[in-house]
Coordinates of C-alpha atoms in Angstrom, one line a residue:
Chain A
X1 CA -0.1 -0.1 -0.1
X2 CA 1.5 3.3 -0.1
X3 CA 1.9 7.1 1.9
X4 CA -1.0 9.9 1.1
X5 CA 0.6 12.8 0.2
X6 CA -0.4 16.1 0.1
X7 CA -1.1 16.0 -3.5
X8 CA -3.0 12.8 -3.1
X9 CA -5.3 14.3 -0.1
X10 CA -6.0 17.4 -2.6
X11 CA -6.8 15.2 -5.2
X12 CA -9.7 13.2 -2.5
X13 CA -10.6 16.3 -1.4
X14 CA -11.3 17.7 -4.8
X15 CA -13.2 14.7 -5.4
X16 CA -15.4 15.5 -2.6
X17 CA -15.9 19.1 -3.0
X18 CA -14.1 19.6 -0.4
X19 CA -11.0 22.3 -0.3
X20 CA -8.1 22.0 1.8
X21 CA -6.6 25.4 2.0
X22 CA -7.2 26.6 5.4
X23 CA -6.0 26.2 9.0
X24 CA -6.5 23.0 9.1
X25 CA -4.9 21.7 6.3
X26 CA -1.4 20.7 7.9
X27 CA -3.5 18.9 10.9
X28 CA -5.9 17.4 8.1
X29 CA -2.7 15.8 5.5
X30 CA -0.7 14.8 8.6
X31 CA -3.6 12.4 10.5
X32 CA -4.6 11.3 7.0
X33 CA -1.1 10.2 6.5
X34 CA -0.8 8.9 9.8
X35 CA -3.8 6.5 9.5
X36 CA -3.2 5.4 6.0
X37 CA 0.1 4.4 7.0
X38 CA -1.2 2.4 9.8
X39 CA -3.7 0.8 7.6
X40 CA -1.4 -1.6 6.2
X41 CA -1.6 -3.8 9.2
X42 CA -5.2 -4.9 7.0
X43 CA -2.3 -6.7 4.7
X44 CA -1.6 -9.2 7.2
X45 CA -5.4 -10.1 7.1
X46 CA -5.6 -13.6 5.0
X47 CA -8.8 -12.9 3.1
X48 CA -8.0 -14.7 -0.2
X49 CA -10.7 -17.2 0.3
X50 CA -12.8 -14.8 1.1
X51 CA -15.9 -12.9 -1.0
X52 CA -16.5 -9.2 -0.6
X53 CA -19.6 -8.6 1.3
X54 CA -21.2 -5.5 1.4
X55 CA -23.9 -6.7 3.8
X56 CA -23.4 -9.4 6.2
X57 CA -26.7 -9.4 8.0
X58 CA -27.9 -12.0 5.5
X59 CA -30.4 -9.6 4.4
X60 CA -32.3 -10.9 1.2
X61 CA -34.2 -8.5 -1.3
X62 CA -37.8 -7.9 -0.6
X63 CA -40.0 -7.0 -3.4
X64 CA -43.3 -5.1 -3.4
X65 CA -45.6 -3.7 -5.8
X66 CA -44.2 -0.8 -7.7
X67 CA -46.9 1.6 -6.3
X68 CA -46.2 5.1 -5.2
X69 CA -47.4 5.4 -1.7
X70 CA -48.5 9.2 -0.6
X71 CA -46.2 11.2 1.7
X72 CA -48.0 14.5 2.6
X73 CA -44.9 17.1 3.1
X74 CA -46.3 20.2 2.8
X75 CA -44.1 22.5 0.7
X76 CA -44.0 25.3 2.4
X77 CA -42.8 23.5 5.5
X78 CA -39.6 22.0 3.5
X79 CA -39.0 25.3 2.0
X80 CA -38.6 26.9 5.4
X81 CA -35.2 25.3 5.6
X82 CA -34.0 26.9 1.9
X83 CA -31.2 28.6 2.0
X84 CA -32.3 30.9 -0.8
X85 CA -35.8 30.7 -2.3
X86 CA -38.4 32.2 -4.3
X87 CA -42.1 31.3 -3.0
X88 CA -42.5 28.2 -4.2
X89 CA -38.8 27.1 -5.3
X90 CA -35.2 26.7 -4.6
X91 CA -32.6 29.2 -5.9
X92 CA -29.4 28.1 -7.3
X93 CA -26.5 29.8 -9.2
X94 CA -26.8 29.9 -12.7
X95 CA -25.3 26.7 -14.3
X96 CA -25.1 27.4 -17.6
X97 CA -23.8 30.5 -19.2
Chain B
X1 CA -38.4 16.7 42.5
X2 CA -34.7 15.5 43.5
X3 CA -37.0 11.9 44.0
X4 CA -38.1 12.5 40.7
X5 CA -35.3 12.4 39.0
X6 CA -33.4 9.6 41.0
X7 CA -36.0 7.3 39.9
X8 CA -34.8 4.7 36.7
X9 CA -37.1 4.8 33.7
X10 CA -39.3 1.9 34.9
X11 CA -39.8 3.2 38.3
X12 CA -41.1 6.4 37.0
X13 CA -43.5 5.0 34.7
X14 CA -45.0 3.0 37.9
X15 CA -45.0 5.9 39.8
X16 CA -46.8 8.2 37.1
X17 CA -49.2 5.0 36.7
X18 CA -50.5 5.3 40.2
X19 CA -50.7 8.5 40.0
X20 CA -47.9 9.4 42.7
X21 CA -46.3 11.9 39.8
X22 CA -48.2 13.5 37.1
X23 CA -46.7 13.8 34.1
X24 CA -46.4 17.7 34.1
X25 CA -44.6 17.1 37.4
X26 CA -41.8 14.9 35.8
X27 CA -41.7 16.9 32.8
X28 CA -41.2 20.1 34.8
X29 CA -38.3 18.3 37.3
X30 CA -36.3 17.3 34.1
X31 CA -36.7 20.9 32.7
X32 CA -35.2 22.5 35.6
X33 CA -32.8 19.8 36.0
X34 CA -31.3 21.0 32.2
X35 CA -31.4 24.8 33.7
X36 CA -29.3 24.0 36.7
X37 CA -27.1 21.5 35.6
X38 CA -26.8 21.7 31.9
X39 CA -24.5 24.6 32.1
X40 CA -21.8 22.5 33.7
X41 CA -22.2 19.8 31.6
X42 CA -23.5 20.8 28.1
X43 CA -25.6 17.8 27.1
X44 CA -28.1 19.3 25.4
X45 CA -28.2 21.5 22.2
X46 CA -31.8 22.3 22.0
X47 CA -34.5 22.0 25.0
X48 CA -38.1 21.7 23.6
X49 CA -39.9 23.3 26.9
X50 CA -43.3 24.7 25.2
X51 CA -43.4 21.3 23.2
X52 CA -42.9 19.1 25.6
X53 CA -45.0 20.5 28.2
X54 CA -47.9 20.7 25.6
X55 CA -47.0 16.6 25.3
X56 CA -47.2 16.2 28.9
X57 CA -50.7 17.5 29.0
X58 CA -52.1 15.4 26.2
X59 CA -50.1 12.3 27.7
X60 CA -51.7 12.9 31.2
X61 CA -55.3 12.8 29.4
X62 CA -54.2 9.5 27.6
X63 CA -52.9 8.2 30.7
X64 CA -56.1 9.2 32.6
X65 CA -58.4 7.7 29.4
X66 CA -56.9 4.7 29.5
X67 CA -55.6 5.5 25.7
X68 CA -52.0 4.1 26.4
X69 CA -51.1 1.4 28.6
X70 CA -46.7 1.6 28.0
X71 CA -44.4 1.4 31.0
X72 CA -42.7 4.1 30.0
X73 CA -45.9 6.1 29.3
X74 CA -45.3 9.6 30.9
X75 CA -41.1 9.2 31.3
X76 CA -39.8 12.4 29.5
X77 CA -36.9 11.4 27.1
X78 CA -33.9 13.5 24.8
X79 CA -33.2 12.4 21.7
X80 CA -29.7 12.6 20.1
X81 CA -28.8 15.4 17.8
X82 CA -29.0 13.0 14.7
X83 CA -32.2 12.1 15.1
X84 CA -35.1 13.9 13.7
X85 CA -37.8 15.0 15.7
X86 CA -40.5 16.8 13.5
X87 CA -40.5 21.0 14.1
X88 CA -37.4 21.0 16.3
X89 CA -33.9 21.4 15.2
X90 CA -32.0 18.5 14.0
X91 CA -28.4 20.0 14.1
X92 CA -25.6 16.9 14.0
X93 CA -24.1 19.3 16.5
X94 CA -22.5 20.6 12.9
X95 CA -22.5 24.4 11.6
X96 CA -23.7 22.8 8.3
X97 CA -27.0 22.0 10.2
X98 CA -27.0 24.7 12.8
X99 CA -30.8 25.9 11.6
X100 CA -32.4 22.7 9.7
X101 CA -35.6 22.2 11.4
X102 CA -36.3 18.2 10.8
X103 CA -39.8 18.2 8.9
X104 CA -40.9 14.5 10.0
X105 CA -40.2 12.2 13.2
X106 CA -37.8 9.3 12.8
X107 CA -39.5 6.3 13.0
X108 CA -38.2 5.2 16.6
X109 CA -39.2 8.8 17.8
X110 CA -43.2 8.4 16.7
X111 CA -43.1 5.1 18.6
X112 CA -41.9 7.2 22.0
X113 CA -44.3 9.6 21.1
X114 CA -47.3 6.8 21.3
X115 CA -45.6 5.1 24.1
X116 CA -46.3 8.5 26.0
X117 CA -42.5 9.9 26.2
X118 CA -42.6 13.6 26.6
X119 CA -39.2 15.0 24.3
X120 CA -37.9 17.4 26.5
X121 CA -34.7 18.0 24.2
X122 CA -32.2 17.2 21.6
X123 CA -28.6 16.0 22.8
X124 CA -25.1 17.3 22.3
X125 CA -22.8 14.6 19.9
X126 CA -19.6 14.7 17.9
X127 CA -20.4 16.7 14.9
X128 CA -22.3 13.9 12.4
X129 CA -21.3 11.2 14.8
X130 CA -18.0 11.2 14.2
X131 CA -15.8 11.2 16.9
X132 CA -15.1 9.1 19.9
X133 CA -15.3 11.8 23.0
X134 CA -17.9 14.6 21.5
X135 CA -15.1 17.3 21.5
X136 CA -15.8 17.9 17.8
X137 CA -19.0 19.3 18.2
X138 CA -20.0 23.0 17.6
X139 CA -21.7 23.4 20.0
X140 CA -18.7 22.8 22.5
X141 CA -17.5 19.5 24.2
X142 CA -19.9 17.6 26.5
X143 CA -18.4 17.6 29.9
X144 CA -18.6 14.0 32.0
X145 CA -21.1 14.5 35.1
X146 CA -18.3 12.3 37.1
X147 CA -15.5 14.9 36.6
X148 CA -15.8 18.0 34.4
X149 CA -12.3 17.9 33.1
X150 CA -12.7 14.4 31.8
X151 CA -14.8 13.4 28.5
X152 CA -18.0 12.2 28.1
X153 CA -17.1 9.7 25.5
X154 CA -19.0 9.9 22.2
X155 CA -20.4 9.9 20.1
X156 CA -23.4 10.2 21.7
X157 CA -22.0 12.2 24.9
X158 CA -25.0 13.9 25.6
X159 CA -27.1 10.7 25.7
X160 CA -24.9 9.4 28.3
X161 CA -24.4 12.8 30.2
X162 CA -27.6 13.7 30.6
X163 CA -28.7 10.1 32.0
X164 CA -25.7 10.3 34.5
X165 CA -26.4 13.5 35.7
X166 CA -29.8 12.5 36.5
X167 CA -31.1 15.4 34.1
X168 CA -33.3 12.6 32.5
X169 CA -34.2 8.9 33.2
X170 CA -33.3 7.8 29.2
X171 CA -32.6 9.0 25.9
X172 CA -32.2 7.6 22.9
X173 CA -28.3 7.8 21.0
X174 CA -26.9 5.6 18.0
X175 CA -24.2 3.5 17.8
X176 CA -22.0 3.4 14.6
X177 CA -18.7 2.3 16.0
X178 CA -19.4 2.3 19.8
X179 CA -21.3 5.3 20.3
X180 CA -23.6 4.1 22.6
X181 CA -21.8 1.7 24.3
X182 CA -18.4 3.8 24.9
X183 CA -20.0 7.2 26.3
X184 CA -22.2 4.7 28.5
X185 CA -18.9 3.6 29.9
X186 CA -17.2 6.6 30.4
X187 CA -20.4 8.3 32.4
X188 CA -21.1 4.9 34.4
X189 CA -24.7 4.2 32.6
X190 CA -25.9 1.2 30.5
X191 CA -26.0 1.7 26.7
X192 CA -27.1 -0.7 24.3
X193 CA -26.3 -1.3 20.5
X194 CA -29.3 -3.5 19.4
X195 CA -28.7 -6.3 16.5
X196 CA -28.7 -4.3 13.2
X197 CA -32.1 -3.6 11.7
X198 CA -33.5 -4.4 15.0
X199 CA -34.7 -0.4 14.8
X200 CA -35.6 1.6 12.0
X201 CA -33.2 4.1 10.9
X202 CA -35.9 6.1 9.2
X203 CA -35.2 9.7 10.4
X204 CA -31.4 8.6 12.1
X205 CA -29.2 11.0 9.5
X206 CA -26.7 9.0 8.1
X207 CA -22.8 8.3 9.1
X208 CA -22.0 4.8 7.8
X209 CA -25.6 3.4 6.9
X210 CA -24.3 -0.4 6.8
X211 CA -23.6 0.3 10.8
X212 CA -25.2 2.7 12.3
X213 CA -27.6 1.7 14.6
X214 CA -30.2 3.8 17.0
X215 CA -30.0 2.3 20.6
X216 CA -31.3 3.6 24.0
X217 CA -29.1 4.7 27.3
X218 CA -30.4 4.4 30.7
X219 CA -29.8 3.6 34.5
X220 CA -30.6 0.0 34.0
X221 CA -30.5 -2.9 31.5
X222 CA -34.3 -3.5 32.3
X223 CA -34.9 0.2 31.5
X224 CA -32.8 -1.0 28.2
X225 CA -35.0 -3.9 27.5
X226 CA -38.3 -1.7 27.7
X227 CA -37.3 0.9 25.3
X228 CA -36.0 -1.6 22.9
X229 CA -39.2 -3.5 22.6
X230 CA -41.1 0.3 22.1
X231 CA -38.8 1.4 19.2
X232 CA -37.8 -2.0 17.5
X233 CA -39.7 -3.8 14.7
X234 CA -40.3 -4.3 10.9
X235 CA -40.4 -0.6 9.7
X236 CA -41.6 -0.1 5.7
X237 CA -39.4 3.1 5.7
X238 CA -36.4 0.7 6.8
X239 CA -35.6 -2.2 4.0
X240 CA -32.9 -3.4 6.5
X241 CA -35.4 -3.3 9.4
X242 CA -36.8 -7.2 10.6
X243 CA -39.5 -8.4 12.7
X244 CA -38.4 -8.8 16.3
X245 CA -39.4 -10.9 19.0
X246 CA -40.1 -8.9 22.6
X247 CA -36.5 -8.8 24.7
X248 CA -37.7 -7.7 28.2
X249 CA -39.7 -11.3 28.9
X250 CA -36.2 -12.5 28.4
X251 CA -34.6 -10.7 31.4
X252 CA -34.9 -14.0 33.9
X253 CA -32.2 -12.7 36.2
X254 CA -31.0 -16.2 35.7
X255 CA -27.5 -17.1 33.7
X256 CA -27.1 -20.6 35.1
X257 CA -25.8 -22.8 32.4
X258 CA -24.9 -19.9 29.9
X259 CA -21.6 -20.1 28.4
X260 CA -19.7 -16.6 28.2
X261 CA -16.5 -16.3 26.3
X262 CA -13.3 -14.3 27.4
X263 CA -11.2 -13.4 24.2
X264 CA -7.2 -13.4 24.9
X265 CA -6.6 -10.7 22.6
X266 CA -8.9 -8.3 24.6
X267 CA -7.5 -8.5 27.6
X268 CA -3.6 -8.9 27.0
X269 CA -4.1 -6.1 24.6
X270 CA -1.4 -3.3 25.4
X271 CA -4.0 -0.2 25.3
X272 CA -5.6 -1.8 28.4
X273 CA -5.8 -0.2 31.4
X274 CA -5.2 -2.8 34.5
X275 CA -7.8 -1.2 36.6
X276 CA -10.3 -1.8 33.6
X277 CA -8.9 -5.5 33.3
X278 CA -9.2 -6.1 36.8
X279 CA -12.9 -5.0 37.0
X280 CA -14.0 -6.6 33.8
X281 CA -12.4 -9.9 35.3
X282 CA -14.3 -9.5 38.4
X283 CA -17.4 -9.3 36.3
X284 CA -16.8 -12.2 35.0
X285 CA -16.3 -13.6 38.1
X286 CA -19.9 -12.3 39.5
X287 CA -21.4 -14.2 36.6
X288 CA -19.6 -17.4 37.0
X289 CA -20.7 -17.4 40.9
X290 CA -24.5 -16.9 39.3
X291 CA -23.9 -20.0 37.6
X292 CA -22.7 -19.1 34.1
X293 CA -19.7 -21.1 32.6
X294 CA -16.6 -18.9 31.6
X295 CA -14.0 -19.9 29.3
X296 CA -11.0 -18.5 27.5
X297 CA -11.2 -17.7 23.6
X298 CA -9.0 -16.8 20.8
X299 CA -10.0 -13.2 18.6
X300 CA -7.2 -13.6 16.2
X301 CA -8.4 -10.9 14.0
X302 CA -8.5 -8.0 16.3
X303 CA -5.7 -6.3 15.0
X304 CA -7.6 -5.7 11.8
X305 CA -10.8 -4.1 13.4
X306 CA -9.6 -0.3 13.3
X307 CA -8.4 -0.2 10.0
X308 CA -11.3 -2.3 8.5
X309 CA -13.8 -0.2 10.6
X310 CA -12.4 3.1 9.5
X311 CA -11.8 2.6 5.9
X312 CA -15.8 1.3 5.6
X313 CA -17.3 4.3 7.6
X314 CA -15.2 6.8 6.3
X315 CA -15.9 5.7 2.4
X316 CA -20.0 5.3 3.6
X317 CA -19.8 8.8 5.3
X318 CA -18.2 10.1 2.3
X319 CA -21.2 8.9 -0.2
X320 CA -24.0 10.0 2.4
X321 CA -22.6 13.5 3.3
X322 CA -22.4 14.7 0.1
X323 CA -26.2 15.5 0.4
X324 CA -25.1 18.3 2.1
X325 CA -24.4 20.8 -0.6
X326 CA -25.9 24.3 0.7
X327 CA -29.0 24.3 -1.9
X328 CA -32.1 22.8 -0.2
X329 CA -31.1 23.5 3.5
X330 CA -28.1 23.6 5.7
X331 CA -24.7 26.1 5.3
X332 CA -25.5 28.5 2.7
X333 CA -21.9 30.6 2.1
X334 CA -21.6 34.0 0.9
X335 CA -20.4 35.0 -2.6
X336 CA -20.4 31.9 -4.8
X337 CA -19.5 32.6 -8.1
X338 CA -21.5 29.8 -9.8
X339 CA -22.9 26.2 -8.6
X340 CA -19.6 24.7 -7.8
X341 CA -18.4 27.2 -5.9
X342 CA -21.2 27.1 -3.7
X343 CA -21.1 23.3 -3.3
X344 CA -17.4 24.0 -2.4
X345 CA -17.8 26.6 -0.3
X346 CA -20.7 25.4 1.6
X347 CA -19.2 22.1 2.4
X348 CA -15.4 23.4 3.5
X349 CA -17.1 25.8 5.4
X350 CA -19.7 24.3 6.7
X351 CA -18.6 20.8 7.8
X352 CA -15.3 20.7 11.2
X353 CA -12.2 19.1 10.7
X354 CA -13.2 15.5 11.7
X355 CA -15.7 15.6 9.4
X356 CA -14.0 16.7 6.8
X357 CA -10.8 14.4 7.2
X358 CA -13.1 11.0 7.1
X359 CA -15.1 12.1 3.9
X360 CA -11.7 13.0 2.7
X361 CA -10.3 9.6 3.8
X362 CA -13.6 8.0 2.1
X363 CA -13.1 9.7 -1.3
X364 CA -9.8 8.5 -1.2
X365 CA -10.3 4.9 -0.4
X366 CA -12.9 4.3 -2.8
X367 CA -11.0 6.5 -5.6
X368 CA -9.4 4.6 -8.4
X369 CA -5.9 2.8 -8.1
X370 CA -7.0 2.9 -4.2
X371 CA -10.5 0.9 -4.1
X372 CA -9.0 -2.6 -4.2
X373 CA -6.0 -2.3 -1.8
X374 CA -8.5 -0.4 1.0
X375 CA -11.9 -0.9 0.9
X376 CA -12.1 -4.2 -1.0
X377 CA -9.8 -5.4 1.7
X378 CA -12.1 -4.1 4.4
X379 CA -14.8 -5.4 3.0
X380 CA -13.3 -9.0 3.5
X381 CA -11.9 -8.2 6.5
X382 CA -15.5 -7.3 7.8
X383 CA -16.5 -10.7 6.4
X384 CA -13.3 -12.5 8.4
X385 CA -14.7 -11.0 11.3
X386 CA -18.5 -11.8 10.9
X387 CA -17.4 -15.3 10.4
X388 CA -15.4 -16.0 13.3
X389 CA -18.6 -14.6 15.7
X390 CA -20.5 -16.7 14.1
X391 CA -18.2 -19.9 14.8
X392 CA -17.6 -18.4 18.5
X393 CA -21.8 -18.1 19.1
X394 CA -22.0 -21.7 17.9
X395 CA -20.9 -22.9 21.2
X396 CA -21.2 -19.9 23.6
X397 CA -24.2 -17.5 24.1
X398 CA -22.1 -14.6 24.9
X399 CA -18.4 -12.4 24.7
X400 CA -17.6 -10.5 27.8
X401 CA -14.8 -8.0 27.4
X402 CA -14.3 -3.9 28.1
X403 CA -16.1 -1.3 26.9
X404 CA -13.1 0.8 26.2
X405 CA -9.4 0.2 26.9
X406 CA -9.5 2.9 29.8
X407 CA -12.0 5.2 31.6
X408 CA -12.6 8.4 30.4
X409 CA -9.5 10.8 29.5
X410 CA -9.1 14.3 30.1
X411 CA -10.7 17.0 27.6
X412 CA -8.5 17.7 24.9
X413 CA -6.1 14.8 25.0
X414 CA -7.7 12.9 22.1
X415 CA -8.2 15.7 19.7
X416 CA -4.0 16.0 19.8
X417 CA -3.7 12.0 18.8
X418 CA -6.3 11.0 16.3
X419 CA -4.8 8.0 15.7
X420 CA -4.9 6.9 19.3
X421 CA -8.5 8.3 19.5
X422 CA -9.6 5.7 16.6
X423 CA -7.4 2.7 18.3
X424 CA -9.4 3.2 21.5
X425 CA -12.7 1.9 19.7
X426 CA -11.2 -1.4 19.4
X427 CA -13.5 -3.2 21.9
X428 CA -16.6 -1.7 20.0
X429 CA -16.3 -1.4 16.3
X430 CA -15.9 -5.6 16.0
X431 CA -20.0 -5.7 16.7
X432 CA -21.0 -3.0 14.4
X433 CA -18.9 -4.9 11.6
X434 CA -20.3 -8.1 12.5
X435 CA -24.2 -6.5 12.8
X436 CA -24.2 -7.5 16.3
X437 CA -25.9 -6.8 19.8
X438 CA -24.2 -5.3 23.1
X439 CA -24.6 -3.9 25.7
X440 CA -22.4 -1.7 28.2
X441 CA -22.8 -2.1 32.1
X442 CA -21.2 -0.3 35.0
X443 CA -18.8 -2.7 36.4
X444 CA -16.4 -0.9 38.6
X445 CA -14.5 2.7 39.4
X446 CA -11.1 3.3 39.0
X447 CA -8.5 4.8 41.5
X448 CA -9.9 8.2 40.6
X449 CA -13.4 7.2 40.9
X450 CA -14.0 7.3 37.0
X451 CA -16.5 4.7 35.8
X452 CA -15.3 1.8 34.2
X453 CA -17.8 -0.4 31.6
X454 CA -18.0 -4.1 30.6
X455 CA -19.2 -4.8 27.4
X456 CA -21.9 -8.1 27.1
X457 CA -21.6 -8.9 23.1
X458 CA -24.4 -11.8 21.8
X459 CA -25.3 -13.9 18.4
X460 CA -27.4 -11.5 15.8
X461 CA -31.0 -11.5 17.0
X462 CA -29.9 -12.6 20.6
X463 CA -30.6 -9.1 22.3
X464 CA -32.7 -10.6 25.1
X465 CA -29.5 -13.0 26.1
X466 CA -27.2 -10.0 26.1
X467 CA -29.8 -8.0 28.2
X468 CA -30.4 -10.7 30.9
X469 CA -26.8 -11.1 31.7
X470 CA -26.3 -7.4 31.9
X471 CA -30.0 -7.4 34.1
X472 CA -28.7 -10.4 36.1
X473 CA -25.5 -8.4 36.9
X474 CA -27.0 -5.3 37.8
X475 CA -29.2 -7.9 40.2
X476 CA -25.9 -8.9 41.8
X477 CA -24.3 -5.3 41.9
X478 CA -25.0 -1.9 42.5
X479 CA -22.3 -0.2 40.2
X480 CA -25.1 1.3 38.4
X481 CA -26.8 2.8 41.0
X482 CA -23.9 4.9 41.6
X483 CA -24.7 8.5 40.1
X484 CA -22.4 11.4 38.5
X485 CA -20.6 13.9 41.2
X486 CA -21.8 16.7 39.6

């Protein structure tokens, strides 16, 4: 496995729509580097015969009829949390020039 | 008032049923306790005074009209601030959601409301439940009621501290890697993490969806069983939930013939404090004297649990927290050039350092070139851990080990050494990785008079067994009755 450099950390931050510029930068990068070095211990785990499972609780798919269920959310109640809004919609910055 | 607050949830419910205490008196006692004690402890983010008193009146009418018959009817509660309560703020202790008002109730909250529990407030925690000390909160750290210079544990620090300080009889927390059990251990109260899927996650703001589980914090294992029975069961709003049997009838105070395993790797762990070790061994001896059979076993995977847990939790967090973009709700920055700039500034300025670190770690382990080495390897390690637990539970009823390697550290110590804080989760995270039920019970005090917790882990869906062992232990000891000094 590898080290996480400042460059790699910045790349991962960009993927997550975060900027690393700021007071936290040095601490975040050094903590990440330390943890990624530590993760190497996982290499010792013998997983050659093991399948990767995203869920291990033995759940199986449960299907239901494809019928929409009504949820009554009041539009105004939802919009109360909007940072910028018109009477009945959200406002976002222009996405096309 | 002090009488009301010294009762556990079951006792208070019984007093209310006998009309010795009114729901309003109980609710007012809790609200006054918040006012008097919480400025030191900081376990609450939001106090729902008006709505709690209104609920109290309505609940009293229902009790008088015999419309509700829950043992918890009238018993006030408070909810960790990552669980939605309709019409109240749900902040996740983050600047990102500082002013967010929930538009619906979490299913567990709906269940408590229908049981007749007035909700008095929302509890402080680590930001987005990421942390083991409740120091990463945007609203300031939670202090330990046993010593205000020490941490409460985390991430459900407010949920544990509020019960330990006798502010409220019980609370709901959430447990992704030990976040109910470890603060319960640090604060000297009982905290239960049910089997994954036993309690619906609908309305719990997601951190790592495959590991997150809502669980109760209370003064006794019996209370935890009553609360679990109220909030558990199949919920069509959470496809991972399942129909469950009641756990309270399993609390027989009898452990005769039960086989309890002690993992050598936990007790020989170099991070384990000697006083904690001695207290948990003593716990095993108490259970042995009550008729349980104790046997040492090996837990060979212990070195892998921390990397596997943090890789998987961070990966899921980086996906789950992508919804916070400053558009529909949440922190909104000024002066955005365009939509990308809005996303970047909202997230960079809205999230705290620990949250950003885990999101970036998650994006890293999922990124091209690293996915197989980290994420896939961690998934396989998880299966390895689950298989070993399956094997153990073919011949044992439960596993007993410490909840945490030490008692509560000093405030500030963990923030300066992040890796050490992660490593302190070594005994709790395997339970989430393997989707098992586990409870932390107070089992002693160290030389500084700080509480020590023992963890009892059971096979999936054997929640009743785990709680019965904890309940039996509490019939034989009084560690759970010693409250915080504040």
